[in-house]
CSV table of C-alpha atoms and ligand atoms in Angstrom, one decimal:
chain,number,residue,atom,x,y,z
A,1,MET,CA,0.3,0.2,-0.3
A,2,GLU,CA,1.4,3.5,-1.2
A,3,LYS,CA,2.1,5.5,2.4
A,4,THR,CA,-0.4,8.6,2.7
A,5,SER,CA,1.3,11.7,1.5
A,6,VAL,CA,2.1,14.5,3.8
A,7,ALA,CA,3.1,18.5,3.4
A,8,VAL,CA,3.6,20.2,6.1
A,9,ILE,CA,3.8,24.0,5.6
A,10,GLY,CA,6.8,25.7,7.9
A,11,ALA,CA,9.8,24.1,9.1
A,12,GLY,CA,9.7,26.2,13.0
A,13,MET,CA,9.3,24.1,16.1
A,14,GLY,CA,5.7,23.0,15.2
A,15,GLY,CA,6.3,21.9,11.4
A,16,LEU,CA,9.3,19.9,12.4
A,17,ALA,CA,7.9,18.5,15.3
A,18,ALA,CA,5.4,17.6,12.9
A,19,ALA,CA,7.8,16.1,11.0
A,20,ALA,CA,9.4,14.1,13.1
A,21,GLY,CA,6.3,12.6,14.5
A,22,LEU,CA,4.5,11.9,11.3
A,23,SER,CA,7.1,10.2,9.6
A,24,ARG,CA,8.1,8.2,12.4
A,25,ALA,CA,4.2,7.2,12.5
A,26,GLY,CA,5.1,5.8,8.6
A,27,LEU,CA,3.6,8.6,6.5
A,28,ASN,CA,5.3,10.2,4.0
A,29,VAL,CA,6.4,13.8,4.7
A,30,THR,CA,7.7,16.8,2.7
A,31,VAL,CA,8.1,20.1,5.1
A,32,TYR,CA,7.9,23.2,2.5
A,33,GLU,CA,9.4,26.4,4.4
A,34,GLN,CA,9.5,29.3,3.1
A,35,ALA,CA,12.7,30.8,4.4
A,36,THR,CA,15.8,30.0,1.6
A,37,LYS,CA,18.0,28.8,5.0
A,38,PHE,CA,17.8,28.5,8.6
A,39,THR,CA,18.9,31.4,10.5
A,40,ARG,CA,20.2,30.4,14.8
A,41,LEU,CA,17.9,33.3,16.0
A,42,GLY,CA,19.4,35.0,19.3
A,43,ALA,CA,16.6,33.9,21.4
A,44,GLY,CA,16.4,31.5,24.5
A,45,ILE,CA,13.9,29.1,25.2
A,46,GLN,CA,12.6,27.1,28.3
A,47,ILE,CA,11.7,23.6,27.4
A,48,GLY,CA,9.3,22.5,30.0
A,49,CYS,CA,9.4,19.0,31.4
A,50,ASN,CA,6.0,18.5,29.2
A,51,ALA,CA,7.8,19.1,25.9
A,52,MET,CA,11.0,16.8,26.9
A,53,LYS,CA,8.6,14.0,27.0
A,54,VAL,CA,8.0,14.5,23.7
A,55,LEU,CA,11.1,15.2,22.3
A,56,ARG,CA,12.5,11.6,24.5
A,57,GLY,CA,10.1,9.6,22.4
A,58,TRP,CA,12.6,10.9,19.3
A,59,GLY,CA,15.6,10.2,21.2
A,60,LEU,CA,16.7,13.7,21.1
A,61,GLU,CA,17.0,13.8,25.4
A,62,PRO,CA,21.0,13.2,25.1
A,63,MET,CA,22.0,15.8,22.8
A,64,LEU,CA,19.0,18.5,24.4
A,65,ARG,CA,20.9,17.9,28.0
A,66,ARG,CA,24.1,17.8,26.2
A,67,GLU,CA,23.1,21.7,25.1
A,68,ALA,CA,21.2,23.0,27.0
A,69,PHE,CA,21.4,24.7,31.0
A,70,TYR,CA,19.4,22.6,33.6
A,71,PRO,CA,18.2,25.1,36.1
A,72,ARG,CA,17.8,24.7,40.1
A,73,SER,CA,14.3,26.1,39.8
A,74,TRP,CA,12.6,29.6,37.9
A,75,ASN,CA,12.5,32.0,41.0
A,76,ASN,CA,9.9,35.0,40.8
A,77,LYS,CA,11.5,37.4,42.6
A,78,GLU,CA,10.1,41.5,43.5
A,79,TYR,CA,11.7,43.9,40.7
A,80,ASP,CA,13.4,46.0,43.3
A,81,THR,CA,13.8,44.4,46.2
A,82,GLY,CA,14.7,40.7,45.4
A,83,ASP,CA,12.0,39.5,48.3
A,84,ILE,CA,10.9,36.0,46.4
A,85,ARG,CA,7.7,35.3,45.8
A,86,PHE,CA,7.5,32.0,44.5
A,87,ASP,CA,10.6,29.7,43.8
A,88,MET,CA,9.7,26.7,41.3
A,89,ILE,CA,11.8,24.0,41.9
A,90,PHE,CA,13.2,21.9,38.9
A,91,GLY,CA,16.1,20.0,38.7
A,92,PRO,CA,15.9,16.4,39.9
A,93,VAL,CA,12.9,17.6,42.1
A,94,ALA,CA,11.2,18.3,39.0
A,95,GLU,CA,12.3,15.4,36.9
A,96,GLU,CA,11.1,13.0,39.4
A,97,LYS,CA,8.2,14.1,39.7
A,98,TYR,CA,7.2,14.9,36.1
A,99,GLY,CA,9.4,12.3,34.5
A,100,ALA,CA,11.6,14.3,32.1
A,101,PRO,CA,14.0,17.5,32.8
A,102,TYR,CA,13.2,21.0,32.4
A,103,LEU,CA,15.4,22.6,30.7
A,104,LEU,CA,16.6,26.1,28.9
A,105,GLY,CA,18.4,26.4,25.6
A,106,HIS,CA,19.1,28.2,23.2
A,107,ARG,CA,16.3,28.0,20.3
A,108,GLY,CA,18.8,27.6,17.9
A,109,ASP,CA,19.4,24.6,19.4
A,110,LEU,CA,16.4,22.8,20.3
A,111,HIS,CA,15.7,24.1,15.9
A,112,ALA,CA,19.1,22.0,15.6
A,113,ALA,CA,17.7,19.0,17.6
A,114,LEU,CA,14.6,19.4,15.6
A,115,ALA,CA,15.7,19.8,12.7
A,116,SER,CA,18.0,16.3,13.3
A,117,ALA,CA,15.0,14.3,13.9
A,118,VAL,CA,13.8,14.9,10.2
A,119,PRO,CA,15.6,13.2,7.3
A,120,PRO,CA,17.5,16.1,5.5
A,121,GLU,CA,15.7,15.5,2.1
A,122,LEU,CA,12.5,15.6,3.3
A,123,ILE,CA,12.9,19.5,4.3
A,124,ARG,CA,12.4,22.0,1.1
A,125,LEU,CA,13.3,25.5,1.5
A,126,GLY,CA,13.0,27.9,-0.7
A,127,HIS,CA,9.0,26.9,-0.8
A,128,LYS,CA,6.5,29.3,0.0
A,129,LEU,CA,3.1,28.3,0.3
A,130,THR,CA,0.2,30.6,-2.2
A,131,GLY,CA,-2.4,28.7,-2.7
A,132,PHE,CA,-4.0,25.9,-2.6
A,133,GLU,CA,-7.8,23.8,-3.0
A,134,GLN,CA,-9.2,20.6,-1.9
A,135,LEU,CA,-10.0,18.6,-4.7
A,136,ALA,CA,-13.0,15.9,-5.3
A,137,ASP,CA,-10.7,12.7,-4.4
A,138,GLN,CA,-10.3,14.6,-0.6
A,139,ARG,CA,-6.7,15.2,-2.5
A,140,VAL,CA,-5.2,18.7,-1.6
A,141,SER,CA,-3.3,20.4,-4.5
A,142,LEU,CA,-0.7,23.1,-2.9
A,143,ARG,CA,1.0,26.0,-5.0
A,144,PHE,CA,4.4,27.7,-4.3
A,145,ALA,CA,6.0,31.1,-5.2
A,146,ASN,CA,9.0,29.9,-6.4
A,147,GLY,CA,6.3,28.0,-9.3
A,148,GLU,CA,6.0,24.4,-8.4
A,149,ASN,CA,3.0,22.1,-7.6
A,150,THR,CA,2.2,19.2,-6.3
A,151,ILE,CA,-0.5,17.0,-5.0
A,152,VAL,CA,-0.8,15.5,-1.1
A,153,ASP,CA,-3.1,13.3,0.7
A,154,ALA,CA,-3.1,16.1,3.4
A,155,VAL,CA,-1.6,19.0,4.7
A,156,VAL,CA,-0.6,20.1,8.0
A,157,ALA,CA,0.3,23.8,8.6
A,158,ALA,CA,2.7,24.9,10.6
A,159,ASP,CA,3.1,28.7,9.5
A,160,GLY,CA,2.8,30.6,12.2
A,161,VAL,CA,1.1,32.8,14.1
A,162,HIS,CA,0.2,34.8,10.8
A,163,SER,CA,-0.5,31.5,9.1
A,164,PHE,CA,-1.8,31.9,5.7
A,165,VAL,CA,-3.7,28.7,5.6
A,166,LYS,CA,-5.7,29.6,8.5
A,167,ASP,CA,-6.5,33.2,7.0
A,168,GLU,CA,-7.5,30.8,3.4
A,169,LEU,CA,-9.9,28.4,5.6
A,170,PHE,CA,-11.5,30.5,8.2
A,171,GLY,CA,-10.8,34.5,7.7
A,172,GLN,CA,-8.2,36.9,8.3
A,173,GLN,CA,-8.8,38.5,11.2
A,174,LYS,CA,-5.5,40.1,12.5
A,175,PRO,CA,-3.6,38.9,16.0
A,176,ASN,CA,-4.3,41.0,19.3
A,177,PHE,CA,-1.3,43.0,20.2
A,178,THR,CA,-1.1,43.5,23.1
A,179,GLY,CA,-0.1,46.6,23.9
A,180,ARG,CA,3.0,45.1,25.0
A,181,ILE,CA,7.0,44.4,22.9
A,182,ALA,CA,9.6,41.8,24.7
A,183,TYR,CA,13.4,43.3,24.2
A,184,ARG,CA,15.1,39.8,24.2
A,185,THR,CA,19.2,39.1,23.7
A,186,VAL,CA,21.8,36.2,24.2
A,187,PHE,CA,25.2,37.7,24.7
A,188,PRO,CA,28.2,35.9,26.4
A,189,ALA,CA,28.2,35.5,30.2
A,190,ALA,CA,31.8,36.6,30.0
A,191,LEU,CA,30.5,40.5,29.8
A,192,LEU,CA,29.1,40.0,33.0
A,193,ASN,CA,32.9,39.8,34.2
A,194,GLY,CA,32.8,37.3,37.1
A,195,TYR,CA,29.8,39.3,38.7
A,196,GLU,CA,27.2,36.1,39.5
A,197,ILE,CA,23.9,35.9,38.6
A,198,ASP,CA,20.5,33.5,39.8
A,199,ASP,CA,19.9,30.4,37.2
A,200,CYS,CA,16.4,31.8,35.7
A,201,THR,CA,14.5,34.0,37.7
A,202,LYS,CA,11.8,36.3,36.9
A,203,TRP,CA,11.8,40.1,38.7
A,204,TRP,CA,8.1,41.2,38.4
A,205,GLY,CA,7.8,44.7,38.7
A,206,PRO,CA,4.0,46.8,38.6
A,207,ASP,CA,4.1,47.2,35.1
A,208,ARG,CA,6.7,45.1,33.4
A,209,HIS,CA,8.9,42.1,34.4
A,210,ILE,CA,12.2,41.0,33.0
A,211,VAL,CA,13.5,37.1,32.9
A,212,ILE,CA,16.8,36.2,32.4
A,213,TYR,CA,18.9,32.7,32.2
A,214,TYR,CA,21.4,30.7,31.7
A,215,VAL,CA,21.2,28.3,28.2
A,216,LYS,CA,24.4,26.4,27.8
A,217,PRO,CA,25.4,24.1,30.5
A,218,ASP,CA,28.8,25.5,31.3
A,219,ARG,CA,26.9,28.9,32.0
A,220,SER,CA,28.6,30.5,29.3
A,221,GLU,CA,25.8,32.5,27.2
A,222,ILE,CA,22.9,34.8,28.8
A,223,TYR,CA,19.2,35.1,27.8
A,224,PHE,CA,16.6,37.6,29.2
A,225,VAL,CA,13.0,38.7,27.6
A,226,THR,CA,11.0,41.2,29.1
A,227,SER,CA,7.5,42.6,29.0
A,228,GLN,CA,7.0,46.3,28.9
A,229,PRO,CA,3.9,48.6,27.4
A,230,ASP,CA,4.7,50.4,23.8
A,231,ALA,CA,1.4,50.6,22.3
A,232,GLY,CA,3.7,52.6,19.6
A,233,PHE,CA,5.5,49.8,17.9
A,234,ALA,CA,3.7,46.2,16.9
A,235,VAL,CA,6.5,44.9,14.5
A,236,GLU,CA,7.4,41.5,14.6
A,237,SER,CA,10.5,40.3,13.2
A,238,TRP,CA,13.9,39.0,14.2
A,239,SER,CA,15.5,41.5,12.6
A,240,ALA,CA,14.3,44.5,14.3
A,241,MET,CA,16.3,46.0,16.9
A,242,GLY,CA,16.2,47.9,20.1
A,243,ASP,CA,17.9,50.4,21.9
A,244,VAL,CA,19.6,49.4,24.6
A,245,GLY,CA,19.7,53.1,26.0
A,246,GLU,CA,15.9,53.0,26.2
A,247,LEU,CA,15.7,49.5,27.6
A,248,ARG,CA,18.3,49.9,30.9
A,249,GLN,CA,16.1,53.2,31.3
A,250,ALA,CA,12.9,51.8,31.4
A,251,PHE,CA,14.4,48.7,34.0
A,252,ALA,CA,16.4,51.7,35.7
A,253,GLY,CA,14.1,51.0,39.2
A,254,PHE,CA,14.6,47.4,38.7
A,255,HIS,CA,17.3,44.9,41.1
A,256,PRO,CA,21.2,45.5,40.7
A,257,GLN,CA,21.6,41.9,39.3
A,258,VAL,CA,19.0,42.8,36.6
A,259,ARG,CA,20.4,46.4,35.6
A,260,HIS,CA,24.1,44.8,35.5
A,261,VAL,CA,22.7,42.4,33.6
A,262,LEU,CA,21.2,45.0,31.1
A,263,GLU,CA,24.8,46.9,31.5
A,264,ALA,CA,26.1,44.1,29.9
A,265,CYS,CA,24.2,43.6,27.1
A,266,PRO,CA,26.1,44.5,23.7
A,267,ALA,CA,22.4,44.8,21.6
A,268,VAL,CA,18.7,43.9,21.9
A,269,HIS,CA,16.0,42.5,19.4
A,270,LYS,CA,12.0,44.0,19.8
A,271,TRP,CA,9.4,42.2,19.1
A,272,ALA,CA,5.3,43.3,19.4
A,273,LEU,CA,3.6,40.5,21.4
A,274,VAL,CA,0.5,39.1,19.9
A,275,ASP,CA,-1.7,36.6,20.8
A,276,ARG,CA,-5.1,34.9,19.6
A,277,ASP,CA,-8.1,33.7,21.1
A,278,PRO,CA,-9.3,30.3,21.1
A,279,LEU,CA,-10.3,29.5,17.2
A,280,SER,CA,-14.2,27.9,17.0
A,281,ARG,CA,-11.8,25.3,14.7
A,282,TRP,CA,-8.3,23.8,13.3
A,283,CYS,CA,-9.1,21.7,10.9
A,284,ASP,CA,-11.4,21.4,7.3
A,285,GLY,CA,-11.2,18.5,5.4
A,286,ASN,CA,-8.0,16.9,5.2
A,287,VAL,CA,-6.1,20.2,6.1
A,288,THR,CA,-5.2,21.2,9.6
A,289,LEU,CA,-3.5,23.8,11.1
A,290,LEU,CA,-1.1,23.2,14.1
A,291,GLY,CA,0.8,25.1,16.8
A,292,ASP,CA,1.3,29.2,16.4
A,293,ALA,CA,-0.7,28.4,13.6
A,294,CYS,CA,-4.0,27.8,15.3
A,295,HIS,CA,-3.1,28.6,19.1
A,296,PRO,CA,-0.8,31.3,19.4
A,297,MET,CA,0.0,32.5,22.6
A,298,THR,CA,1.9,35.4,25.1
A,299,PRO,CA,5.5,33.9,26.1
A,300,TYR,CA,4.0,34.7,29.8
A,301,MET,CA,4.0,30.6,31.0
A,302,ALA,CA,6.8,30.0,28.7
A,303,GLN,CA,4.8,26.7,26.7
A,304,GLY,CA,4.5,28.1,23.0
A,305,ALA,CA,6.9,26.1,21.5
A,306,ALA,CA,5.8,23.1,24.3
A,307,MET,CA,2.1,23.2,22.4
A,308,ALA,CA,3.1,23.2,18.8
A,309,ILE,CA,5.7,20.0,19.9
A,310,GLU,CA,3.2,18.3,22.4
A,311,ASP,CA,0.3,18.8,18.7
A,312,ALA,CA,3.0,17.2,17.0
A,313,ALA,CA,2.5,13.9,19.0
A,314,VAL,CA,-0.8,13.7,19.7
A,315,LEU,CA,-1.4,14.4,15.6
A,316,SER,CA,1.3,11.4,15.2
A,317,ARG,CA,-0.7,9.1,17.2
A,318,CYS,CA,-4.2,9.9,14.9
A,319,LEU,CA,-2.7,10.0,11.8
A,320,LYS,CA,-0.7,6.2,12.6
A,321,GLY,CA,-2.0,4.0,10.2
A,322,VAL,CA,-4.7,6.2,8.8
A,323,ASP,CA,-5.1,6.9,4.5
A,324,ARG,CA,-6.5,9.5,2.6
A,325,ASP,CA,-10.0,8.8,3.3
A,326,GLY,CA,-9.1,8.6,7.1
A,327,ALA,CA,-7.7,11.7,7.4
A,328,ALA,CA,-10.1,14.3,7.7
A,329,HIS,CA,-12.1,12.1,10.4
A,330,ALA,CA,-8.1,12.3,12.2
A,331,PHE,CA,-8.0,15.9,11.6
A,332,ARG,CA,-10.6,16.4,13.8
A,333,ARG,CA,-9.4,14.2,16.3
A,334,PHE,CA,-6.1,15.6,17.1
A,335,GLU,CA,-8.4,19.1,17.1
A,336,ALA,CA,-10.6,17.1,19.6
A,337,THR,CA,-7.5,16.1,21.6
A,338,ARG,CA,-5.8,19.2,22.0
A,339,LYS,CA,-8.0,21.9,21.9
A,340,GLU,CA,-9.0,22.2,25.4
A,341,ARG,CA,-5.6,21.9,26.8
A,342,THR,CA,-4.0,24.7,24.5
A,343,SER,CA,-6.9,27.2,24.9
A,344,ARG,CA,-6.3,26.8,28.5
A,345,VAL,CA,-3.2,27.5,28.5
A,346,GLN,CA,-3.1,30.1,26.2
A,347,LEU,CA,-5.8,32.1,28.0
A,348,SER,CA,-4.2,31.6,31.2
A,349,SER,CA,-1.0,32.9,29.6
A,350,ARG,CA,-3.0,35.7,29.0
A,351,THR,CA,-3.0,37.0,32.3
A,352,ASN,CA,0.3,36.6,33.3
A,353,THR,CA,0.3,35.3,36.7
A,354,TRP,CA,2.0,32.3,35.9
A,355,LEU,CA,4.3,30.8,39.0
A,356,LYS,CA,3.7,34.9,40.3
A,357,GLY,CA,2.4,33.5,43.7
A,358,PRO,CA,2.0,29.7,44.9
A,359,THR,CA,0.9,28.0,41.5
A,360,ASP,CA,0.2,24.3,41.6
A,361,PRO,CA,1.8,23.4,37.9
A,362,ASP,CA,1.1,20.2,37.6
A,363,TRP,CA,-2.0,20.3,35.0
A,364,VAL,CA,1.1,22.2,32.5
A,365,TYR,CA,4.7,19.6,33.3
A,366,SER,CA,2.8,16.1,33.9
A,367,TYR,CA,0.8,16.1,30.4
A,368,ASP,CA,2.1,13.6,28.6
A,369,ALA,CA,1.3,13.8,25.0
A,370,TRP,CA,2.2,10.1,24.3
A,371,GLU,CA,-0.2,8.7,27.0
A,372,ALA,CA,-2.7,11.6,26.8
A,373,PRO,CA,-6.1,9.4,25.9
A,374,LEU,CA,-7.1,10.6,22.5
A,375,ALA,CA,-11.0,11.8,21.9
A,376,ASP,CA,-13.5,9.4,21.0
A,377,LEU,CA,-15.4,11.2,18.6
A,378,GLU,CA,-18.0,8.4,18.1
A,379,GLN,CA,-18.9,9.3,22.0
A,380,ALA,CA,-18.6,12.8,21.4
A,381,LYS,CA,-21.5,12.5,18.8
A,382,SER,CA,-23.6,10.2,20.4
A,383,ALA,CA,-23.2,11.7,24.1
B,401,LIG,P1,7.1,29.7,14.1
B,401,LIG,O1,8.5,29.2,14.7
B,401,LIG,O2,6.3,30.4,13.7
B,401,LIG,O3,7.2,28.5,13.0
B,401,LIG,C1,6.5,29.2,11.4
B,401,LIG,C2,7.3,29.2,10.2
B,401,LIG,O4,6.0,28.6,8.7
B,401,LIG,C3,8.1,29.5,10.3
B,401,LIG,O5,9.7,29.1,10.0
B,401,LIG,C4,8.2,30.3,8.4
B,401,LIG,O6,8.7,30.9,7.7
B,401,LIG,C5,7.3,29.1,8.0
B,401,LIG,N1,6.1,30.0,7.3
B,401,LIG,C6,5.0,30.6,7.4
B,401,LIG,N2,4.3,31.1,5.7
B,401,LIG,C7,4.9,30.4,5.2
B,401,LIG,C8,4.0,30.0,3.9
B,401,LIG,N3,3.4,30.5,3.5
B,401,LIG,N4,4.8,29.1,3.1
B,401,LIG,C9,5.9,28.0,3.7
B,401,LIG,N5,6.4,28.5,5.2
B,401,LIG,C10,5.8,29.8,5.8
B,401,LIG,N6,7.7,28.7,23.8
B,401,LIG,C11,7.9,28.0,24.6
B,401,LIG,O7,7.5,26.6,24.6
B,401,LIG,N7,8.9,28.7,25.7
B,401,LIG,C12,9.4,29.1,25.2
B,401,LIG,O8,10.6,30.0,26.4
B,401,LIG,C13,9.0,30.4,25.0
B,401,LIG,N8,9.6,32.0,24.8
B,401,LIG,C14,8.9,32.2,23.9
B,401,LIG,C15,9.7,34.5,23.9
B,401,LIG,C16,8.8,34.9,23.4
B,401,LIG,C17,9.3,36.4,22.9
B,401,LIG,C18,7.9,34.4,21.9
B,401,LIG,C19,7.9,35.9,21.1
B,401,LIG,C20,7.9,33.5,22.1
B,401,LIG,C21,8.1,32.2,23.3
B,401,LIG,N9,7.4,30.8,23.0
B,401,LIG,C22,8.0,29.8,23.8
B,401,LIG,C23,6.4,30.8,21.8
B,401,LIG,C24,7.1,30.1,20.6
B,401,LIG,O9,8.4,31.1,20.2
B,401,LIG,C25,6.7,29.6,19.4
B,401,LIG,O10,5.3,28.7,19.9
B,401,LIG,C26,6.6,29.0,18.6
B,401,LIG,O11,8.1,28.9,17.6
B,401,LIG,C27,5.6,28.4,17.6
B,401,LIG,O12,6.6,27.4,16.3
B,401,LIG,P2,5.1,27.1,15.4
B,401,LIG,O13,6.4,26.4,14.4
B,401,LIG,O14,4.0,26.8,15.7
B,401,LIG,O15,5.5,29.0,14.5
């Protein structure tokens, strides 16, 4: 029997995770990415225990343990006094409790790890999707900006918060601009000239915060990300640079540890923070959305990529052994299995209260996408 062919649109965290999962589930996967090469973006990423469980299933745990930092905790402190609001202990305690480590990495290292789980010949760079059509025989035809066309059995659109596929299927609505921006960068810890900082701390101010952590096991690189009001800047682009002087000014009232980090930092990127309300639908026929394309969220729980990675594991379970005729049902099952959880994370993240005070985080970190029950659509229909 010919393998079911699936086009994954986008080779971000979600697209690569989908390709890793679906190829292992026996599907014939091709990933189409608009960029002509992968760039190593200067940012950190928290890899929650829930995401690590999925990544372990693809054999990526040793690589990530080698590349990423293993923090004692995610500490939450008052912005000025440094008083502890809530110290969320990770390290071996959380690893044992949740069944996988919590790691802090360089975004480029996580992306590279995911890419290593996908045979390179399955990834087609320089392919921007510009049109698609669901055909009478349930196959889907795709058109790319470079003039190429293809026909596949099913499409997984992991094309990010501004998803072209979402707009085509469900209409164009811009994401919500939160009126807030993030400054972020990774830089060598050597620039701190021996000044010691905490493993990972979120410094909570009245209307702004900053999260600072190491992203390498030898503490050689530091990352920070802020969130602060700025209604006038709505650009989300990796190339938009911020003014370090303005940033230092914005955090002038913060604890000396924060000020020291900002003094040492040579340059920053500036990024507008957006999210969406949960969508009412993710899939239509043999096309589904995945990751930020269907549930973009603010970064305050550090769970956006983790949700995309969980999506990939659940999708691969739903599509395993399914042919073209079964793809639409498998996509509805995927959506029904995932939406309650991703909506809850989207809406909680928006409140920016995660770990601000004593919090029970079990519902986020203990989830295992390989074991979570898949929705039973027949039962749901008859209920
Ligand atoms: P994207 O990463 O946006 O990838 C989409 C891909 O699709 C891109 O490569 C794009 O080029 C491609 N594409 C788009 N349109 C087309 C097209 N028409 N044709 C072909 N290709 C196309 N998450 C965490 O889990 N932990 C964190 O600590 C964390 N921190 C964050 C901090 C900040 C400041 C922000 C903004 C987000 C953070 N996130 C974090 C969230 C995380 O970055 C996103 O949820 C994740 O990157 C989403 O992955 P994705 O693959 O769905 O989308």
